[in-house]
Short mmCIF file of C-alpha atoms in Angstrom, two decimals:
data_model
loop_
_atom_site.label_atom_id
_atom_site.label_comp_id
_atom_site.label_asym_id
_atom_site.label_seq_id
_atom_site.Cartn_x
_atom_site.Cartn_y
_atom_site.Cartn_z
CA UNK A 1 0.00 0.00 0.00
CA UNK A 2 1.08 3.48 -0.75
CA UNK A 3 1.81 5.56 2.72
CA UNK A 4 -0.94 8.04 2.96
CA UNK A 5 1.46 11.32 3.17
CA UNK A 6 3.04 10.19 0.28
CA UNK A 7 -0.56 9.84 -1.50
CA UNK A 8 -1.01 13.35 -0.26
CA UNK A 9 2.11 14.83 -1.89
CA UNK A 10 1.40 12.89 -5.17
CA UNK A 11 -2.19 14.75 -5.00
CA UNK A 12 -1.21 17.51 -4.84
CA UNK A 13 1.39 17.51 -7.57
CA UNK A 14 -1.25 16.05 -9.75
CA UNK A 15 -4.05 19.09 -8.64
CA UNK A 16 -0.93 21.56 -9.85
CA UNK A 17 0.05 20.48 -13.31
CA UNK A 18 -3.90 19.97 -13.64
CA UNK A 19 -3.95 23.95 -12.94
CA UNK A 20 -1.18 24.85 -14.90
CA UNK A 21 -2.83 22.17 -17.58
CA UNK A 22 -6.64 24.18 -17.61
CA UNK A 23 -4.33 27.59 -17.77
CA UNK A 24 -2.41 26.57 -20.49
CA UNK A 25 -5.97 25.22 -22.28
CA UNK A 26 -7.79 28.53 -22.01
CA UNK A 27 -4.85 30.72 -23.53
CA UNK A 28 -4.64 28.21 -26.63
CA UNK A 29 -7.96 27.09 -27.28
CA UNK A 30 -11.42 28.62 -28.08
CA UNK A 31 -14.70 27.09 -29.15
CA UNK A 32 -17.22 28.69 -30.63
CA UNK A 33 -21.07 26.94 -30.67
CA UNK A 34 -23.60 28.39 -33.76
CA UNK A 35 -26.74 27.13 -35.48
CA UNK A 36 -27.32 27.21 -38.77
CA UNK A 37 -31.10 28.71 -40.00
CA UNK A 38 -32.18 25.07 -40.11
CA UNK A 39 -31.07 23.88 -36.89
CA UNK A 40 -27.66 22.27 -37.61
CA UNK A 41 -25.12 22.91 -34.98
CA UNK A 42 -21.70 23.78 -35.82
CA UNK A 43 -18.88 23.78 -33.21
CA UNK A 44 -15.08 24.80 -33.36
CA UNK A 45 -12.56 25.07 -31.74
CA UNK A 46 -9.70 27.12 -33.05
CA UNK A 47 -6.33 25.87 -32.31
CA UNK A 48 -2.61 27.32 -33.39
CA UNK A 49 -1.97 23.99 -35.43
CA UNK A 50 -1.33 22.94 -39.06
CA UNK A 51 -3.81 20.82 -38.87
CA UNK A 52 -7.65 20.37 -39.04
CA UNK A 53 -10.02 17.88 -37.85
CA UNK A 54 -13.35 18.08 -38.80
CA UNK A 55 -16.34 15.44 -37.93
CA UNK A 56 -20.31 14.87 -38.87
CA UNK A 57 -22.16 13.47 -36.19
CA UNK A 58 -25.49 12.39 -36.84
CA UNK A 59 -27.95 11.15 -33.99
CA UNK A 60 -28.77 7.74 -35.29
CA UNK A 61 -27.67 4.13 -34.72
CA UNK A 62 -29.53 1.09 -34.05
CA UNK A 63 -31.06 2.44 -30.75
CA UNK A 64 -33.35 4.42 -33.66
CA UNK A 65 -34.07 1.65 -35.68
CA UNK A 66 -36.75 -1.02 -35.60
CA UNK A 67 -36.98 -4.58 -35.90
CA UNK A 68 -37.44 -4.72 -39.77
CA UNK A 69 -34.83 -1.84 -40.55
CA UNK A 70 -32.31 -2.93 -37.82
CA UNK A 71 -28.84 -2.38 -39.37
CA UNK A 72 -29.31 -0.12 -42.09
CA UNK A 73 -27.66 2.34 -40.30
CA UNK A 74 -24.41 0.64 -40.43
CA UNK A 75 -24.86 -0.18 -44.40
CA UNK A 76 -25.64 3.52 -45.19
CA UNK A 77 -22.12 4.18 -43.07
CA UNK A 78 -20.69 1.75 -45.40
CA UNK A 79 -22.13 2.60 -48.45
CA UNK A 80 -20.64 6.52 -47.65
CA UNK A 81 -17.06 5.75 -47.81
CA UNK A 82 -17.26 3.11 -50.31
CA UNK A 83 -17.53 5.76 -53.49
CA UNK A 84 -14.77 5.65 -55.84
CA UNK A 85 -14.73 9.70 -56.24
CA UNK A 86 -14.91 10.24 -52.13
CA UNK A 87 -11.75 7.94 -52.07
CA UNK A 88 -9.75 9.30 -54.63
CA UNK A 89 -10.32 12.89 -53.67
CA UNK A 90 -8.92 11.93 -50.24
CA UNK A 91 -6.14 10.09 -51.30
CA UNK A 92 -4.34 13.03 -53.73
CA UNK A 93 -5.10 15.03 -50.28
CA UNK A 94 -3.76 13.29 -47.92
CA UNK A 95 -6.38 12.92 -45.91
CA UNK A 96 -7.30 10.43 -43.32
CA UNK A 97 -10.55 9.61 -42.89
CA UNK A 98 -13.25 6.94 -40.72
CA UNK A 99 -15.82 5.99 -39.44
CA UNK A 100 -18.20 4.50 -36.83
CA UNK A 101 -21.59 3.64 -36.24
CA UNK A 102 -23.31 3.13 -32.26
CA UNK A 103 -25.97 2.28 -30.86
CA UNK A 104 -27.00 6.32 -30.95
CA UNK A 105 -24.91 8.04 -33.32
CA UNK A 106 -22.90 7.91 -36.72
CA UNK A 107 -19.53 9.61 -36.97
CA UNK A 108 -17.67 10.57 -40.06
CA UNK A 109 -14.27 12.13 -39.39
CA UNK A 110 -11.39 13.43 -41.58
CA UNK A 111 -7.76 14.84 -40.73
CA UNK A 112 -6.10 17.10 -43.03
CA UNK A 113 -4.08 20.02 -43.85
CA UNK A 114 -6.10 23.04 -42.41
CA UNK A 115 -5.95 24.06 -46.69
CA UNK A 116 -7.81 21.11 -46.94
CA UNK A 117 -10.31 21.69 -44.16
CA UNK A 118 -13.38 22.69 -46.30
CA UNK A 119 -12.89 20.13 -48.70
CA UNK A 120 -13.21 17.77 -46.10
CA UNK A 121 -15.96 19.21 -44.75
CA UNK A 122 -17.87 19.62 -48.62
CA UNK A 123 -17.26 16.07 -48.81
CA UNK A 124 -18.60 14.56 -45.52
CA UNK A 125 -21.68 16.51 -46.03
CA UNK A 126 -22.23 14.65 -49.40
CA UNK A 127 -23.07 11.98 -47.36
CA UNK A 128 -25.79 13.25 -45.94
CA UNK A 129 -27.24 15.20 -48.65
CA UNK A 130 -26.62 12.87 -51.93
CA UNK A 131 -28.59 9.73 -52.32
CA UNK A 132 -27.51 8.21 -55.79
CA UNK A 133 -26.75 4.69 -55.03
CA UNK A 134 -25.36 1.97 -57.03
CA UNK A 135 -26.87 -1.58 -56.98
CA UNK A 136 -23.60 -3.02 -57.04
CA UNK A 137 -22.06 -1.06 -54.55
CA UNK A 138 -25.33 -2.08 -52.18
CA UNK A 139 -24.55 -5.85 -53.01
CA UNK A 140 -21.12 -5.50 -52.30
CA UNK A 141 -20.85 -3.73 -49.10
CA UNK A 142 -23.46 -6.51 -47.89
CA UNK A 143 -21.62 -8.83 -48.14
CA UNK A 144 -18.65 -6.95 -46.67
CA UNK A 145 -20.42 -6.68 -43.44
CA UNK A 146 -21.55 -10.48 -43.83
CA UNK A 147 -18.21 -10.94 -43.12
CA UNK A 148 -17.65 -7.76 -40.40
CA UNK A 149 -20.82 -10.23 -38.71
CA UNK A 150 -18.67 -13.34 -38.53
CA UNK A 151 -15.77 -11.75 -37.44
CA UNK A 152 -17.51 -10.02 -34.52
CA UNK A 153 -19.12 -13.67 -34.07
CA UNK A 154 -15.91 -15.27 -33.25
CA UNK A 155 -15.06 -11.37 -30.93
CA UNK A 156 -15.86 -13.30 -27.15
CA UNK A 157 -15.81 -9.80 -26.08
CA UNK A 158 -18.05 -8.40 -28.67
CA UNK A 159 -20.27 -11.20 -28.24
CA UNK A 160 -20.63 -10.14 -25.04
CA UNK A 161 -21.56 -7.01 -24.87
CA UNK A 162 -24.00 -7.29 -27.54
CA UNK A 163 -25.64 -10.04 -25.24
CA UNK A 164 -25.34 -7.96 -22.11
CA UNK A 165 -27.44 -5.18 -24.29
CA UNK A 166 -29.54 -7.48 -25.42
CA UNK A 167 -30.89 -9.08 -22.29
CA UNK A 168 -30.66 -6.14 -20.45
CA UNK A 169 -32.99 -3.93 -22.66
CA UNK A 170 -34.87 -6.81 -23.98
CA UNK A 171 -37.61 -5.84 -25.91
CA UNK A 172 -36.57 -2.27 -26.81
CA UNK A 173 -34.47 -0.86 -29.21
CA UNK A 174 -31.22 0.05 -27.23
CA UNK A 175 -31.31 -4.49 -26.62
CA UNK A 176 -30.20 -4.42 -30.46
CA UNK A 177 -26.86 -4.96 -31.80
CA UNK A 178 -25.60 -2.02 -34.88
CA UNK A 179 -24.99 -4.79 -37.59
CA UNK A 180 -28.45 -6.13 -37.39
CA UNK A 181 -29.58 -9.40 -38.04
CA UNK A 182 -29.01 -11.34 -41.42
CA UNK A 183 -31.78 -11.59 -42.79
CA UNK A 184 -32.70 -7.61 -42.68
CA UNK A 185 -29.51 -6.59 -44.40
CA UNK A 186 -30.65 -9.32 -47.61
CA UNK A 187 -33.48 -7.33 -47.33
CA UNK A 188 -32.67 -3.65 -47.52
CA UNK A 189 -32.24 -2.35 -51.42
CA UNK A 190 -32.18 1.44 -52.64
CA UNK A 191 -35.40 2.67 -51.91
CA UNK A 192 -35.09 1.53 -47.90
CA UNK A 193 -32.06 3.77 -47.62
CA UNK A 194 -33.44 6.43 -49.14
CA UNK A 195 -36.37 6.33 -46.63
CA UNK A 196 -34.34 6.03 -43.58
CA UNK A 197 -32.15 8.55 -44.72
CA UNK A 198 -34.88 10.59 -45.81
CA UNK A 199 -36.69 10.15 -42.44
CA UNK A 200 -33.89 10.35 -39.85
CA UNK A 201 -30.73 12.36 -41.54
CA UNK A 202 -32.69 15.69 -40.20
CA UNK A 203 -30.98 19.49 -39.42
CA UNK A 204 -31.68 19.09 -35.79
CA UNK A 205 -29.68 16.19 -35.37
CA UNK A 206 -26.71 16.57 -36.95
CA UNK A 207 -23.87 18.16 -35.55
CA UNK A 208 -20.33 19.59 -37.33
CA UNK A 209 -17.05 19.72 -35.62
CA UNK A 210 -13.96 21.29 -36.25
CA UNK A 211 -10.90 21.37 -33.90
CA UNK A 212 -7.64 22.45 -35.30
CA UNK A 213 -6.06 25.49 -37.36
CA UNK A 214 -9.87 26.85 -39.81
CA UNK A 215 -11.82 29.63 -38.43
CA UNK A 216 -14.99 29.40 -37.19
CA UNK A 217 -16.26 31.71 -39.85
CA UNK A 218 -14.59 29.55 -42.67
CA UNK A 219 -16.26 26.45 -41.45
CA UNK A 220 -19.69 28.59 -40.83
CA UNK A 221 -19.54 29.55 -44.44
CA UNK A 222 -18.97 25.65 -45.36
CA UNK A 223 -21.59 24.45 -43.67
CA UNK A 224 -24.31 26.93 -44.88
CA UNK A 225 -23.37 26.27 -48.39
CA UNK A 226 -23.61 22.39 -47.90
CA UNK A 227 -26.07 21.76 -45.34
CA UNK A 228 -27.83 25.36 -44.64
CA UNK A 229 -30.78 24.04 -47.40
CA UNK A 230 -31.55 21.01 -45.48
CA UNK A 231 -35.69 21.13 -45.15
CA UNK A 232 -36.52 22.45 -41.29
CA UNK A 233 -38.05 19.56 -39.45
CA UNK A 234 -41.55 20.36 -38.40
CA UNK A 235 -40.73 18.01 -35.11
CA UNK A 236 -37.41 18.65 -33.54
CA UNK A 237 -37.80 16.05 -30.93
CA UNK A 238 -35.66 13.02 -30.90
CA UNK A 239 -37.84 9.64 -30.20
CA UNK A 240 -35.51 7.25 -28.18
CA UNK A 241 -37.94 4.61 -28.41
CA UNK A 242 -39.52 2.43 -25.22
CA UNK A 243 -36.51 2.25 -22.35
CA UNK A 244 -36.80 -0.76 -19.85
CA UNK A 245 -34.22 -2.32 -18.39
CA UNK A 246 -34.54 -6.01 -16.85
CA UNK A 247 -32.40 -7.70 -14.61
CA UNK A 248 -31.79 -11.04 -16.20
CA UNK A 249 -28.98 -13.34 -17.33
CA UNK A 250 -27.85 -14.87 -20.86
CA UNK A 251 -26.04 -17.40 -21.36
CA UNK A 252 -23.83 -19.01 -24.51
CA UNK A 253 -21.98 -22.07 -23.27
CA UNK A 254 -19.22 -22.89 -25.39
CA UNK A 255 -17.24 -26.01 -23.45
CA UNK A 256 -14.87 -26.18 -26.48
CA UNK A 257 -13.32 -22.46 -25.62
CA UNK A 258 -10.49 -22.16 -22.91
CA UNK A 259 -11.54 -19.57 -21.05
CA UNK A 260 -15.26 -18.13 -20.03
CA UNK A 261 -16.07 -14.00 -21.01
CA UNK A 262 -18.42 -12.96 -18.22
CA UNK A 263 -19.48 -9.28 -17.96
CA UNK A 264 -21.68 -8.14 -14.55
CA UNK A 265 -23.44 -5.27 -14.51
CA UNK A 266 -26.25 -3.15 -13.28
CA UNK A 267 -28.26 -0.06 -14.35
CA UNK A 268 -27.39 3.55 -13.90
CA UNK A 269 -27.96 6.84 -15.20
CA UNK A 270 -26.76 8.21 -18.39
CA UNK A 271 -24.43 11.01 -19.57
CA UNK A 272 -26.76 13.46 -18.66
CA UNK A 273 -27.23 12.73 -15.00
CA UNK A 274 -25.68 14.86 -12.20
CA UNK A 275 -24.21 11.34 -10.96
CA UNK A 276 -22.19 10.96 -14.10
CA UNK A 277 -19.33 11.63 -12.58
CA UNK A 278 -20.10 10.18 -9.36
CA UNK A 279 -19.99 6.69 -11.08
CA UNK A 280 -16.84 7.88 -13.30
CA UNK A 281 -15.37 7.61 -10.03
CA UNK A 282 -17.05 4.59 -8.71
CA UNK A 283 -15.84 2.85 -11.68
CA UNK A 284 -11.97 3.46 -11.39
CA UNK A 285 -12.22 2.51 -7.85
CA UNK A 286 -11.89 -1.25 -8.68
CA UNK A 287 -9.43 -0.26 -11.89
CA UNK A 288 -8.22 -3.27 -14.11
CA UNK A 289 -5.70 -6.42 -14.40
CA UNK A 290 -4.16 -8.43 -16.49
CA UNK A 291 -2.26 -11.45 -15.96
CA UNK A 292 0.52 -9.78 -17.61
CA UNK A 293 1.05 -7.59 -14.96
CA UNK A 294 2.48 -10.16 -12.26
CA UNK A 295 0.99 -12.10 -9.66
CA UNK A 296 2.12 -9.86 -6.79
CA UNK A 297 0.07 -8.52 -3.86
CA UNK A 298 0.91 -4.99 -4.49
CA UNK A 299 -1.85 -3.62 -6.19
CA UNK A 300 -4.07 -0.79 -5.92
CA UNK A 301 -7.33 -2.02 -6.32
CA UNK A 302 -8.34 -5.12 -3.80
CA UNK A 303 -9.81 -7.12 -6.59
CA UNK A 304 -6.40 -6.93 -8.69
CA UNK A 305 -4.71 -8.40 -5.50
CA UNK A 306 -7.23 -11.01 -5.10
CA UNK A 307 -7.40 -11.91 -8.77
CA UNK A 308 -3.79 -11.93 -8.96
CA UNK A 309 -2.86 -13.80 -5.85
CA UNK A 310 -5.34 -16.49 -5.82
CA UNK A 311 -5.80 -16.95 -10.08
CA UNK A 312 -9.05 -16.14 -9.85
CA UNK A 313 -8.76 -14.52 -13.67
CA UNK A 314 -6.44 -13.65 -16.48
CA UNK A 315 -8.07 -10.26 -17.24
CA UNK A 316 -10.59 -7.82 -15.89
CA UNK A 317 -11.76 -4.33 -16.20
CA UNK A 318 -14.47 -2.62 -15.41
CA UNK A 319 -16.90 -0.44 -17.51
CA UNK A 320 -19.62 2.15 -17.49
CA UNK A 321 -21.33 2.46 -21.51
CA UNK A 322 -23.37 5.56 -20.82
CA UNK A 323 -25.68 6.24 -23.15
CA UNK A 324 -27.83 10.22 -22.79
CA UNK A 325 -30.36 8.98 -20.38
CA UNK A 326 -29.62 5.18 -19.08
CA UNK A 327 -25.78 3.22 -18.59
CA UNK A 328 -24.72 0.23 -17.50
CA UNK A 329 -21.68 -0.18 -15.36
CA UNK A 330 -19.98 -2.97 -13.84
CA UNK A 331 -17.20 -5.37 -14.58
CA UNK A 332 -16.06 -7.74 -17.65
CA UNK A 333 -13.60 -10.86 -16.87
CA UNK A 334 -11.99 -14.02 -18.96
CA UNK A 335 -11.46 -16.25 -15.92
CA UNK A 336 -10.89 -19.82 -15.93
CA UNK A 337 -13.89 -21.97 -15.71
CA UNK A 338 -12.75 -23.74 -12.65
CA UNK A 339 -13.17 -20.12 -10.67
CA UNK A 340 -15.94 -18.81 -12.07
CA UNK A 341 -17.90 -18.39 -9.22
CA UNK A 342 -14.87 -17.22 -6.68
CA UNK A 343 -14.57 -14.42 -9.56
CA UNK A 344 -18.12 -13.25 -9.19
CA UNK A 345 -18.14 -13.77 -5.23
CA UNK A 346 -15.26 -11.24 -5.62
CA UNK A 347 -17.22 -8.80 -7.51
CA UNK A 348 -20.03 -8.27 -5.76
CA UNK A 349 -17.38 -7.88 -2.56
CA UNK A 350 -15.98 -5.28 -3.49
CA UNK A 351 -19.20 -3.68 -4.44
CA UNK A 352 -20.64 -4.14 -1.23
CA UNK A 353 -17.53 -2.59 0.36
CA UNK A 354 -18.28 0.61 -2.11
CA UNK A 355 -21.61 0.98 -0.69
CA UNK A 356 -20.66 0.40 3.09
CA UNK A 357 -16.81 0.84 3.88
CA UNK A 358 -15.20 2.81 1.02
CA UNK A 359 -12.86 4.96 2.63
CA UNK A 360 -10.54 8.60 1.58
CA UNK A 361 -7.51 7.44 0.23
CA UNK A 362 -9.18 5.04 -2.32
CA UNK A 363 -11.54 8.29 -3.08
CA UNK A 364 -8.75 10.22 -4.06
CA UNK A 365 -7.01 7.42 -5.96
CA UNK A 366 -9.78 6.82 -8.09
CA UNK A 367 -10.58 10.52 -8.57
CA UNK A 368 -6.85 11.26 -9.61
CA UNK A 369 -7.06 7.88 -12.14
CA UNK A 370 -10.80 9.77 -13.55
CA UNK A 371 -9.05 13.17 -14.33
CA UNK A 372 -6.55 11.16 -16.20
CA UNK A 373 -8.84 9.28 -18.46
CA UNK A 374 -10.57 12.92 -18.64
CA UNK A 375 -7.51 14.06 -20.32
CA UNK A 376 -7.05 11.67 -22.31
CA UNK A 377 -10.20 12.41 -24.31
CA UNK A 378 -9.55 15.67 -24.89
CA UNK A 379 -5.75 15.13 -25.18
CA UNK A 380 -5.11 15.63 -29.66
CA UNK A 381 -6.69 16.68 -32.07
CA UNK A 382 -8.76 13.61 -33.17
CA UNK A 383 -10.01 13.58 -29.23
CA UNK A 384 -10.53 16.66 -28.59
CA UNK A 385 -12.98 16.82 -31.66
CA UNK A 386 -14.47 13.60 -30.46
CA UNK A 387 -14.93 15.03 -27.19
CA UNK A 388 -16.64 18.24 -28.31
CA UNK A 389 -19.03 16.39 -30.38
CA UNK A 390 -20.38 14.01 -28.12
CA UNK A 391 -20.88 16.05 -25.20
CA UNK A 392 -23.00 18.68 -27.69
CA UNK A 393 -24.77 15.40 -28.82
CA UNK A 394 -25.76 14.77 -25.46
CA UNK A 395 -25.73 17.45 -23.33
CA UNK A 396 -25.52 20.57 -25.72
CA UNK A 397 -22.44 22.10 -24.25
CA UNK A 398 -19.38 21.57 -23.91
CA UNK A 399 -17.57 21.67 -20.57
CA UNK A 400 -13.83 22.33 -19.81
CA UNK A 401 -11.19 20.37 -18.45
CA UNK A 402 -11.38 22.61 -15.24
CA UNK A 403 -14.36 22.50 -14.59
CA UNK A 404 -14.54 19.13 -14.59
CA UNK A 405 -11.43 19.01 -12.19
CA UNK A 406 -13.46 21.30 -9.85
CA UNK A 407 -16.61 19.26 -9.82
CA UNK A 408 -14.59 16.04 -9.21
CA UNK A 409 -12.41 17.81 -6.80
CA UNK A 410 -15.87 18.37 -4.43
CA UNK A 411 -16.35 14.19 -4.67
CA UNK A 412 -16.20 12.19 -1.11
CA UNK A 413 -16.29 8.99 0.20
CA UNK A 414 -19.89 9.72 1.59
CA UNK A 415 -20.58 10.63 -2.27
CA UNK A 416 -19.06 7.35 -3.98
CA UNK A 417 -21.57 5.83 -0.56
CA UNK A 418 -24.19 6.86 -1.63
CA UNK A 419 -24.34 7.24 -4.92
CA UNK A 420 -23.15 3.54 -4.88
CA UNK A 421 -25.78 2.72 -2.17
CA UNK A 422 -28.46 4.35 -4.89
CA UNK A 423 -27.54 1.94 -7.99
CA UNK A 424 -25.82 -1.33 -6.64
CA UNK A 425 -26.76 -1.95 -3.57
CA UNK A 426 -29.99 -4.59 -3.67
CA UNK A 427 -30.36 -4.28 -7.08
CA UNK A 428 -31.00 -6.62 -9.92
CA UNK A 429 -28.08 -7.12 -12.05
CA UNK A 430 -27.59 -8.52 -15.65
CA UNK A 431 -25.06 -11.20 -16.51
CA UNK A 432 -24.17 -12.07 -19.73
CA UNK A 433 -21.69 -14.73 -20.39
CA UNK A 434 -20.06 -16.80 -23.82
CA UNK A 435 -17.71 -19.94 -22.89
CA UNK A 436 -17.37 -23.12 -20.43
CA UNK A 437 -19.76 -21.43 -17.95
CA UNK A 438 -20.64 -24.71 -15.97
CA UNK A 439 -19.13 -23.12 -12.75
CA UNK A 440 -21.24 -20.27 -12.87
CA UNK A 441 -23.36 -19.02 -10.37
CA UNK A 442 -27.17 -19.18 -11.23
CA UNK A 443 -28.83 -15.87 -11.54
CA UNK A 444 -30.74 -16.04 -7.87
CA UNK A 445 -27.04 -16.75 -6.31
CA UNK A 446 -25.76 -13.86 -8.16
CA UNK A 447 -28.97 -11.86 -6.72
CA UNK A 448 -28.68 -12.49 -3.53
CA UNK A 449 -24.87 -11.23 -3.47
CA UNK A 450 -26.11 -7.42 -4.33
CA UNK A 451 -26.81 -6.61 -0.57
CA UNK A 452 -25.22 -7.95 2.80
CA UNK A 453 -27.05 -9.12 6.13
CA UNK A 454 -25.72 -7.86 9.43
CA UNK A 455 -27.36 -7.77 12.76
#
């Protein structure tokens, strides 16, 4: 363990290059937030770099979809970057470009030469404004993600997750996976992704970013020309669907695998909350492992000790998907089926200690270890446009390093109590599991380990 004075002195250091850190942000950075007449929102921030990076971000995923159009998200993300034009334009550029579709938004991103910056940004917005699509292409990128399907098939950890969604929001559309099922992509053709695209690619929810060397004015001027004659929606609501969480378990045994992917979790609040941060914290209280890192007794977190000392794993780490108004958070593991249940015992342990016992010095560890991650989102170029665009997406602002540092600085161990006490303690969690899982607790074992009896 690390002597408390010296934890102190490390603090504080930490608290003063975090200072020096927000100074130095505020003097080189500033970020402008506009609207376009139609409702699209355009963000900057205006850095002294060679450099531009520039992003679309479009509120839709699978969490908007339904169960016949489930996936066509993800081909329409595909079918974007997939024209021969688009590609050759970026290559004589030099710029980078990708992509990602979630479970509630689509990103396209591009880095360049700030020379380069409005190009980048004429060309993204094709996507969203051209529908002229080839039959061949369709075909082609279907089977493409035929193949992205198997792949994340034989992903444990994908696999996972997707199940962990799936039984936890069963029945709603946040349970269901981006890629969709098989038979709906056979199914989509032209005319379906000109619908959806037609029906969900609206002003109000789409957001450009720009963090690097362009103006704000140059990129204003871009986006009015490209996307300023976008139709205004009539309903500028977003419709997240039906949102029900059930505490359940899934199960895929696979004896033939070595090793058994378990994730544990429960629900929480979203991005949104005021308790967003509370369970930031939470969550880097029990850190991560690997069996790579030795089998000492020297760690930080208890359940890295215990997992390392008595084999109860090869890797764990925890996790808190937060999505704008609902999360789950809790911890993922590849143990060896022989310790399953010592593993999960484990767990739910330490979670009970979080609600009852935590004490300071872990507080301020896990604090420290947030503000860390914090600047690592925002740390670059690529980040820091990342950053920006998801916290307008969700929140419609976008806060500063410092005062994030200030609001986590105010966290105690009565807060991580109680805002632990609020969300884990007695409550039903999900469990979703792929491998030899014999040794695995049943779900009312695993229940009854969310809350402690003492006279």
């Amino acid at each position: 363990m690390i002597p408390f004075y010296l934890m102190k002195c490390q603090t504080r250091l930490f608290n003063n290059i975090v200072r020096h850190f927000s100074i130095s942000e505020s003097s080189l950075s500033q970020i402008n937030i506009d609207e376009l007449a139609n409702g699209v929102r355009v963000i900057t921030e205006e850095l002294c770099s060679p450099l531009t990076c520039t992003s679309i971000i479009i509120q839709t995923g699978s969490r908007f979809e339904n169960s016949c159009n489930n996936g066509i998200s993800n081909l329409i993300e595909h079918m974007s970057l997939s024209k021969k034009d688009m590609q050759e334009s970026f290559h004589n550029k030099g710029i980078k470009v990708n992509s990602v579709t979630t479970r509630d938004f689509q990103r396209y991103t591009a880095i360049s030469q700030t020379e380069y910056a409005s190009d980048c940004l004429e060309v993204l917005s094709n996507i969203i404004t051209e529908s002229e699509w080839d039959d061949s292409d369709i075909e082609l990128q279907k089977n493409i993600i035929k193949s992205d399907a198997i792949d994340l098939d034989n992903n444990p950890k994908s696999l996972v997750f997707d199940y962990l969604h799936q039984t936890a929001f069963q029945g709603t559309s946040l349970g269901q996976s981006v890629i969709g099922p098989s038979t709906n992509l056979m199914n989509f053709n032209k005319l379906h992704i000109c619908n959806f695209l037609k029906e969900t690619y609206k002003p109000h929810r789409i957001i450009i970013v720009s963090s690097g060397g362009e103006s704000h004015s140059s990129i204003m001027s871009k986006a009015s020309s490209t996307v300023g004659y976008l139709s205004v929606s009539e309903c500028k609501t977003v419709d997240f669907g039906c949102q029900r969480y059930t505490g359940s378990q899934i199960t895929y045994r696979d004896d033939s695998m070595p090793y058994a992917h378990i994730a544990l979790a429960v629900e929480v609040p979203g991005v949104t909350s005021p308790e967003y941060l509370k369970l930031l914290v939470a969550n880097c209280l029990l850190q991560s492992w690997d069996r790579t890192q030795g089998g000492t007794d020297r760690h930080g977190s208890p359940l890295a000790r215990a997992a390392s000392t008595s084999r109860l794993c090869e890797h764990f780490q925890t996790f808190y998907i937060a999505y704008s108004d609902v999360g789950l958070w809790g911890v993922y593991f590849i143990g060896d089926p022989k310790c399953l249940d010592d593993m999960v015992s484990n767990i739910q342990d330490q979670w009970m200690h979080m609600c009852t016992t935590i004490v300071r010095s872990d507080v301020e560890r896990a604090v420290n270890i947030t503000k860390l991650k914090l600047a690592k989102r925002m740390d670059g170029l690529l980040n820091s446009c990342y950053d920006i665009g998801l916290q307008v997406l969700y929140t419609s602002k976008r806060r500063s390093l410092s005062d994030l540092y200030n609001e986590l600085s105010k966290i105690s161990e009565r807060t991580i109590k109680d805002v632990c006490f609020n969300y884990i303690y007695d409550k039903c969690p999900v469990v979703a599991a792929v491998g030899p899982t014999e040794t695995l607790p049943h779900y009312n074992r695993i229940r009854s380990g969310m809350y402690w009896l003492r006279l």
